[in-house]
Amino acid sequence: MKKYLYILMLAFAIGFTSCADLDLNPPADASTETWYSSVEEFEFACNDLYRGDLWHWEFNRLWHTDRWTDDWDQQGHGYEWSTGALMPTTGYVKATWLRTYKGITRCNAVIANVAKQRGKLSDKQLDKFEGEARFFRACFYSYLIFLYGDCPYYTDYITIEQAYAMGRTPKSEILGHIYEDFDKAIELLPESNDGNVRVISSTAMAFKARTASWMLDYPVAAAAAKDCIESKAYSLDTNFESMFLLKTHTSPEFVFTIPRSRELHDDKISLSSFLPRNNKGKSLAVPSLELFCAFLCDDGLPIDKSPKFDRQNPFKNRDPRLGYTTVEFGTEFLGVEWDPSKNKVQNYTTGKSINNNDSQLVQSLASWTGLILKKGIDEDYLVDLKGDPDCIVMRYADVLLMYAEAKIEMNDIDQSVLDAINDVRARAYKTTRANTSKYPAVTETNQDKLRFILRSERRMEFAWENRRWFDLVRWRLCDIAINRPVIDLPAKAQLQKNIKNGDYYFPSDALPVIEDNGLVNLQPLVDSKAKFRKTMERKFDASKGYLLPLPIEDVMLIPGMTQNPGY
């Protein structure tokens, strides 16, 4: 068997060890001399491209990037990226680089061998395999240039000498090749299939739009998103809440998902940190106050401008997605009353009153925001506090909002922009776009005001779906959002006083400021008589933080490999 070097694999491997690492080399790569000689072998190789490990930035843990954003609160715990501690040796920096290039290498192998088998196997089948490989290669490279900037680019096997001579290709050049791969995938992939797992031509359109959005290439983003919309391959799910449940594996809205399976692979994740303490969870990681305040009122206005906002009943008159994302006070959740303002609550399963361990009045480690995650959480998690939720990488609502955003940023605002936003918003209110009396329909055409609406819509729609970090980075808002401290409710003594004086949940003398950029400024709450507390400082250095560092091993071992600035 000929010996080839997968791009930089020797360099990547040095110093890269972990008990969690997997042998990701599939039997399909055992020998390029004998493999890829049948449809079954091509299918086996393409199946491996759907493996979660190759989508490390999305799949390696639940809510991987949400943890660093202003949507997340974890009782004073900080992560490397959001505290300025990210280094070239950080585990996920190396793992993402390594595993993404592994995926690229496998795509290259499929594409090269499809060419060799033309005339021997069915062109229709070979077209599908090449289309899949080109789609995945485009996706993998899009993550690399978004995360790391310029990076090594290759489309074939290379020798060890070539690998050590390789430097970084400008991301603008790689982006052109990414678009070419997406376009070829659109041409080669089927228009439909029988399930929601395998990619089709419209999937490539959607991911081309996402890549262009990441690169702020709005003309390409608008055109690709429009193509996906007009293909009618996907549609909004009429039931927003059900899409995120453990039992939900298919939806007309799912553009691309990566499944987990407790039964097939014992692939399950602990949810104890996200579940209520009254249900034997820990409530350590919860929705932030900033996220809570970002949800608009049901008149379409932010809470600091809407006359309908009720400080003492802050769920009242709010966008329904607030109640889909976090549990409304005074309602039943997982068999227990959720109300962090009470010492005792009702257990509806036993019919008895119990000590409320989900209130800081009783337990200091209860949720520091008084909030708990509801999105996707149901009784199935209570079996062993573990679950196997599928990873939703893209859904159709994102396509609609990417289209609207691209047109807004080009200042090409027409009825199609309003329709795209209103389709998403109306679904949240369990109605349709035409029923404008049932939801706050968007009619605004001013670019700046529409930009605020679009950014608010994305935050409400995709809360805790691994999309907020990407938005903050591409909008270049991290130097504001991530340089503000985490702010929480006061501890027990002050909390008791606020409840007694009517300054719970929000004080009577202050409200957060919802800024034109869509960010939430909580400083007025800290300055108020209710004395909200700062619990953690975040730190972001705009001179380097918008790119990850390259793994230290590659910079040290590859002569042409330079490090990103600041690392």
JSON list of C-alpha atoms in Angstrom, two decimals, residues 282-386:
[
{"chain": "A", "resi": 282, "resn": "LYS", "atom": "CA", "xyz": [-27.51, 21.17, 39.81]},
{"chain": "A", "resi": 283, "resn": "SER", "atom": "CA", "xyz": [-28.86, 24.24, 37.93]},
{"chain": "A", "resi": 284, "resn": "LEU", "atom": "CA", "xyz": [-25.28, 25.42, 37.47]},
{"chain": "A", "resi": 285, "resn": "ALA", "atom": "CA", "xyz": [-25.54, 26.55, 33.84]},
{"chain": "A", "resi": 286, "resn": "VAL", "atom": "CA", "xyz": [-28.63, 28.62, 33.10]},
{"chain": "A", "resi": 287, "resn": "PRO", "atom": "CA", "xyz": [-29.90, 31.29, 30.71]},
{"chain": "A", "resi": 288, "resn": "SER", "atom": "CA", "xyz": [-28.37, 34.67, 31.47]},
{"chain": "A", "resi": 289, "resn": "LEU", "atom": "CA", "xyz": [-30.16, 37.82, 32.55]},
{"chain": "A", "resi": 290, "resn": "GLU", "atom": "CA", "xyz": [-28.98, 39.41, 29.30]},
{"chain": "A", "resi": 291, "resn": "LEU", "atom": "CA", "xyz": [-30.72, 36.74, 27.25]},
{"chain": "A", "resi": 292, "resn": "PHE", "atom": "CA", "xyz": [-33.85, 37.05, 29.37]},
{"chain": "A", "resi": 293, "resn": "CYS", "atom": "CA", "xyz": [-33.96, 40.80, 28.77]},
{"chain": "A", "resi": 294, "resn": "ALA", "atom": "CA", "xyz": [-33.29, 40.48, 25.03]},
{"chain": "A", "resi": 295, "resn": "PHE", "atom": "CA", "xyz": [-36.66, 38.87, 24.29]},
{"chain": "A", "resi": 296, "resn": "LEU", "atom": "CA", "xyz": [-39.04, 41.47, 22.94]},
{"chain": "A", "resi": 297, "resn": "CYS", "atom": "CA", "xyz": [-42.52, 42.15, 24.22]},
{"chain": "A", "resi": 298, "resn": "ASP", "atom": "CA", "xyz": [-45.48, 40.93, 22.21]},
{"chain": "A", "resi": 299, "resn": "ASP", "atom": "CA", "xyz": [-45.88, 44.39, 20.68]},
{"chain": "A", "resi": 300, "resn": "GLY", "atom": "CA", "xyz": [-42.49, 43.90, 19.02]},
{"chain": "A", "resi": 301, "resn": "LEU", "atom": "CA", "xyz": [-40.74, 46.43, 21.26]},
{"chain": "A", "resi": 302, "resn": "PRO", "atom": "CA", "xyz": [-37.82, 45.84, 23.67]},
{"chain": "A", "resi": 303, "resn": "ILE", "atom": "CA", "xyz": [-38.58, 45.79, 27.38]},
{"chain": "A", "resi": 304, "resn": "ASP", "atom": "CA", "xyz": [-37.13, 49.27, 28.03]},
{"chain": "A", "resi": 305, "resn": "LYS", "atom": "CA", "xyz": [-39.48, 50.82, 25.44]},
{"chain": "A", "resi": 306, "resn": "SER", "atom": "CA", "xyz": [-42.64, 48.74, 25.58]},
{"chain": "A", "resi": 307, "resn": "PRO", "atom": "CA", "xyz": [-45.53, 49.98, 27.74]},
{"chain": "A", "resi": 308, "resn": "LYS", "atom": "CA", "xyz": [-46.62, 46.36, 28.07]},
{"chain": "A", "resi": 309, "resn": "PHE", "atom": "CA", "xyz": [-43.57, 45.24, 30.04]},
{"chain": "A", "resi": 310, "resn": "ASP", "atom": "CA", "xyz": [-44.44, 44.26, 33.64]},
{"chain": "A", "resi": 311, "resn": "ARG", "atom": "CA", "xyz": [-41.45, 44.45, 36.01]},
{"chain": "A", "resi": 312, "resn": "GLN", "atom": "CA", "xyz": [-43.02, 42.12, 38.59]},
{"chain": "A", "resi": 313, "resn": "ASN", "atom": "CA", "xyz": [-44.43, 39.69, 36.02]},
{"chain": "A", "resi": 314, "resn": "PRO", "atom": "CA", "xyz": [-41.63, 39.75, 33.44]},
{"chain": "A", "resi": 315, "resn": "PHE", "atom": "CA", "xyz": [-42.96, 36.80, 31.41]},
{"chain": "A", "resi": 316, "resn": "LYS", "atom": "CA", "xyz": [-46.23, 38.59, 30.82]},
{"chain": "A", "resi": 317, "resn": "ASN", "atom": "CA", "xyz": [-46.73, 40.10, 27.35]},
{"chain": "A", "resi": 318, "resn": "ARG", "atom": "CA", "xyz": [-43.42, 38.73, 26.04]},
{"chain": "A", "resi": 319, "resn": "ASP", "atom": "CA", "xyz": [-42.49, 36.92, 22.84]},
{"chain": "A", "resi": 320, "resn": "PRO", "atom": "CA", "xyz": [-43.58, 33.27, 23.27]},
{"chain": "A", "resi": 321, "resn": "ARG", "atom": "CA", "xyz": [-40.04, 32.04, 22.66]},
{"chain": "A", "resi": 322, "resn": "LEU", "atom": "CA", "xyz": [-39.07, 33.36, 26.09]},
{"chain": "A", "resi": 323, "resn": "GLY", "atom": "CA", "xyz": [-41.43, 30.82, 27.66]},
{"chain": "A", "resi": 324, "resn": "TYR", "atom": "CA", "xyz": [-40.17, 28.14, 25.27]},
{"chain": "A", "resi": 325, "resn": "THR", "atom": "CA", "xyz": [-36.55, 28.81, 26.26]},
{"chain": "A", "resi": 326, "resn": "THR", "atom": "CA", "xyz": [-36.76, 29.25, 30.03]},
{"chain": "A", "resi": 327, "resn": "VAL", "atom": "CA", "xyz": [-39.48, 28.28, 32.51]},
{"chain": "A", "resi": 328, "resn": "GLU", "atom": "CA", "xyz": [-42.12, 30.86, 33.39]},
{"chain": "A", "resi": 329, "resn": "PHE", "atom": "CA", "xyz": [-42.38, 31.66, 37.08]},
{"chain": "A", "resi": 330, "resn": "GLY", "atom": "CA", "xyz": [-45.29, 30.00, 38.85]},
{"chain": "A", "resi": 331, "resn": "THR", "atom": "CA", "xyz": [-45.72, 27.20, 36.31]},
{"chain": "A", "resi": 332, "resn": "GLU", "atom": "CA", "xyz": [-45.16, 23.46, 36.49]},
{"chain": "A", "resi": 333, "resn": "PHE", "atom": "CA", "xyz": [-41.88, 22.11, 35.13]},
{"chain": "A", "resi": 334, "resn": "LEU", "atom": "CA", "xyz": [-40.84, 18.46, 35.33]},
{"chain": "A", "resi": 335, "resn": "GLY", "atom": "CA", "xyz": [-43.58, 17.82, 37.90]},
{"chain": "A", "resi": 336, "resn": "VAL", "atom": "CA", "xyz": [-42.61, 20.66, 40.26]},
{"chain": "A", "resi": 337, "resn": "GLU", "atom": "CA", "xyz": [-43.69, 24.27, 40.59]},
{"chain": "A", "resi": 338, "resn": "TRP", "atom": "CA", "xyz": [-40.96, 26.64, 39.35]},
{"chain": "A", "resi": 339, "resn": "ASP", "atom": "CA", "xyz": [-40.82, 29.84, 41.40]},
{"chain": "A", "resi": 340, "resn": "PRO", "atom": "CA", "xyz": [-37.44, 31.04, 42.70]},
{"chain": "A", "resi": 341, "resn": "SER", "atom": "CA", "xyz": [-39.15, 33.69, 44.85]},
{"chain": "A", "resi": 342, "resn": "LYS", "atom": "CA", "xyz": [-40.65, 31.08, 47.21]},
{"chain": "A", "resi": 343, "resn": "ASN", "atom": "CA", "xyz": [-39.21, 29.06, 50.09]},
{"chain": "A", "resi": 344, "resn": "LYS", "atom": "CA", "xyz": [-41.57, 26.17, 49.35]},
{"chain": "A", "resi": 345, "resn": "VAL", "atom": "CA", "xyz": [-43.17, 24.95, 46.12]},
{"chain": "A", "resi": 346, "resn": "GLN", "atom": "CA", "xyz": [-45.64, 22.30, 45.07]},
{"chain": "A", "resi": 347, "resn": "ASN", "atom": "CA", "xyz": [-44.53, 18.85, 43.96]},
{"chain": "A", "resi": 348, "resn": "TYR", "atom": "CA", "xyz": [-47.35, 17.92, 41.59]},
{"chain": "A", "resi": 349, "resn": "THR", "atom": "CA", "xyz": [-46.33, 14.27, 41.47]},
{"chain": "A", "resi": 350, "resn": "THR", "atom": "CA", "xyz": [-46.73, 13.72, 45.21]},
{"chain": "A", "resi": 351, "resn": "GLY", "atom": "CA", "xyz": [-49.23, 16.52, 45.84]},
{"chain": "A", "resi": 352, "resn": "LYS", "atom": "CA", "xyz": [-47.03, 17.82, 48.67]},
{"chain": "A", "resi": 353, "resn": "SER", "atom": "CA", "xyz": [-45.23, 21.06, 49.40]},
{"chain": "A", "resi": 354, "resn": "ILE", "atom": "CA", "xyz": [-41.43, 20.76, 49.41]},
{"chain": "A", "resi": 355, "resn": "ASN", "atom": "CA", "xyz": [-38.46, 22.94, 50.28]},
{"chain": "A", "resi": 356, "resn": "ASN", "atom": "CA", "xyz": [-37.60, 24.96, 47.19]},
{"chain": "A", "resi": 357, "resn": "ASN", "atom": "CA", "xyz": [-34.00, 24.05, 46.46]},
{"chain": "A", "resi": 358, "resn": "ASP", "atom": "CA", "xyz": [-34.31, 26.05, 43.25]},
{"chain": "A", "resi": 359, "resn": "SER", "atom": "CA", "xyz": [-34.42, 29.32, 45.14]},
{"chain": "A", "resi": 360, "resn": "GLN", "atom": "CA", "xyz": [-31.46, 31.18, 46.62]},
{"chain": "A", "resi": 361, "resn": "LEU", "atom": "CA", "xyz": [-33.72, 31.80, 49.59]},
{"chain": "A", "resi": 362, "resn": "VAL", "atom": "CA", "xyz": [-33.15, 28.12, 50.44]},
{"chain": "A", "resi": 363, "resn": "GLN", "atom": "CA", "xyz": [-30.04, 27.01, 48.55]},
{"chain": "A", "resi": 364, "resn": "SER", "atom": "CA", "xyz": [-27.14, 29.32, 47.68]},
{"chain": "A", "resi": 365, "resn": "LEU", "atom": "CA", "xyz": [-26.22, 27.20, 44.65]},
{"chain": "A", "resi": 366, "resn": "ALA", "atom": "CA", "xyz": [-29.67, 27.48, 43.10]},
{"chain": "A", "resi": 367, "resn": "SER", "atom": "CA", "xyz": [-29.82, 29.28, 39.76]},
{"chain": "A", "resi": 368, "resn": "TRP", "atom": "CA", "xyz": [-28.18, 32.67, 40.19]},
{"chain": "A", "resi": 369, "resn": "THR", "atom": "CA", "xyz": [-30.50, 34.24, 37.61]},
{"chain": "A", "resi": 370, "resn": "GLY", "atom": "CA", "xyz": [-33.64, 32.54, 38.88]},
{"chain": "A", "resi": 371, "resn": "LEU", "atom": "CA", "xyz": [-33.92, 30.99, 35.41]},
{"chain": "A", "resi": 372, "resn": "ILE", "atom": "CA", "xyz": [-33.61, 27.43, 34.15]},
{"chain": "A", "resi": 373, "resn": "LEU", "atom": "CA", "xyz": [-33.32, 25.96, 30.68]},
{"chain": "A", "resi": 374, "resn": "LYS", "atom": "CA", "xyz": [-36.58, 24.69, 29.22]},
{"chain": "A", "resi": 375, "resn": "LYS", "atom": "CA", "xyz": [-35.74, 24.41, 25.51]},
{"chain": "A", "resi": 376, "resn": "GLY", "atom": "CA", "xyz": [-35.62, 20.72, 24.63]},
{"chain": "A", "resi": 377, "resn": "ILE", "atom": "CA", "xyz": [-35.89, 19.54, 28.25]},
{"chain": "A", "resi": 378, "resn": "ASP", "atom": "CA", "xyz": [-38.66, 17.13, 29.22]},
{"chain": "A", "resi": 379, "resn": "GLU", "atom": "CA", "xyz": [-39.32, 14.19, 31.53]},
{"chain": "A", "resi": 380, "resn": "ASP", "atom": "CA", "xyz": [-37.15, 11.87, 29.41]},
{"chain": "A", "resi": 381, "resn": "TYR", "atom": "CA", "xyz": [-34.08, 13.48, 30.96]},
{"chain": "A", "resi": 382, "resn": "LEU", "atom": "CA", "xyz": [-35.14, 12.48, 34.47]},
{"chain": "A", "resi": 383, "resn": "VAL", "atom": "CA", "xyz": [-34.54, 8.75, 33.91]},
{"chain": "A", "resi": 384, "resn": "ASP", "atom": "CA", "xyz": [-30.81, 9.04, 34.64]},
{"chain": "A", "resi": 385, "resn": "LEU", "atom": "CA", "xyz": [-30.23, 12.78, 34.12]},
{"chain": "A", "resi": 386, "resn": "LYS", "atom": "CA", "xyz": [-28.70, 11.95, 30.74]}
]
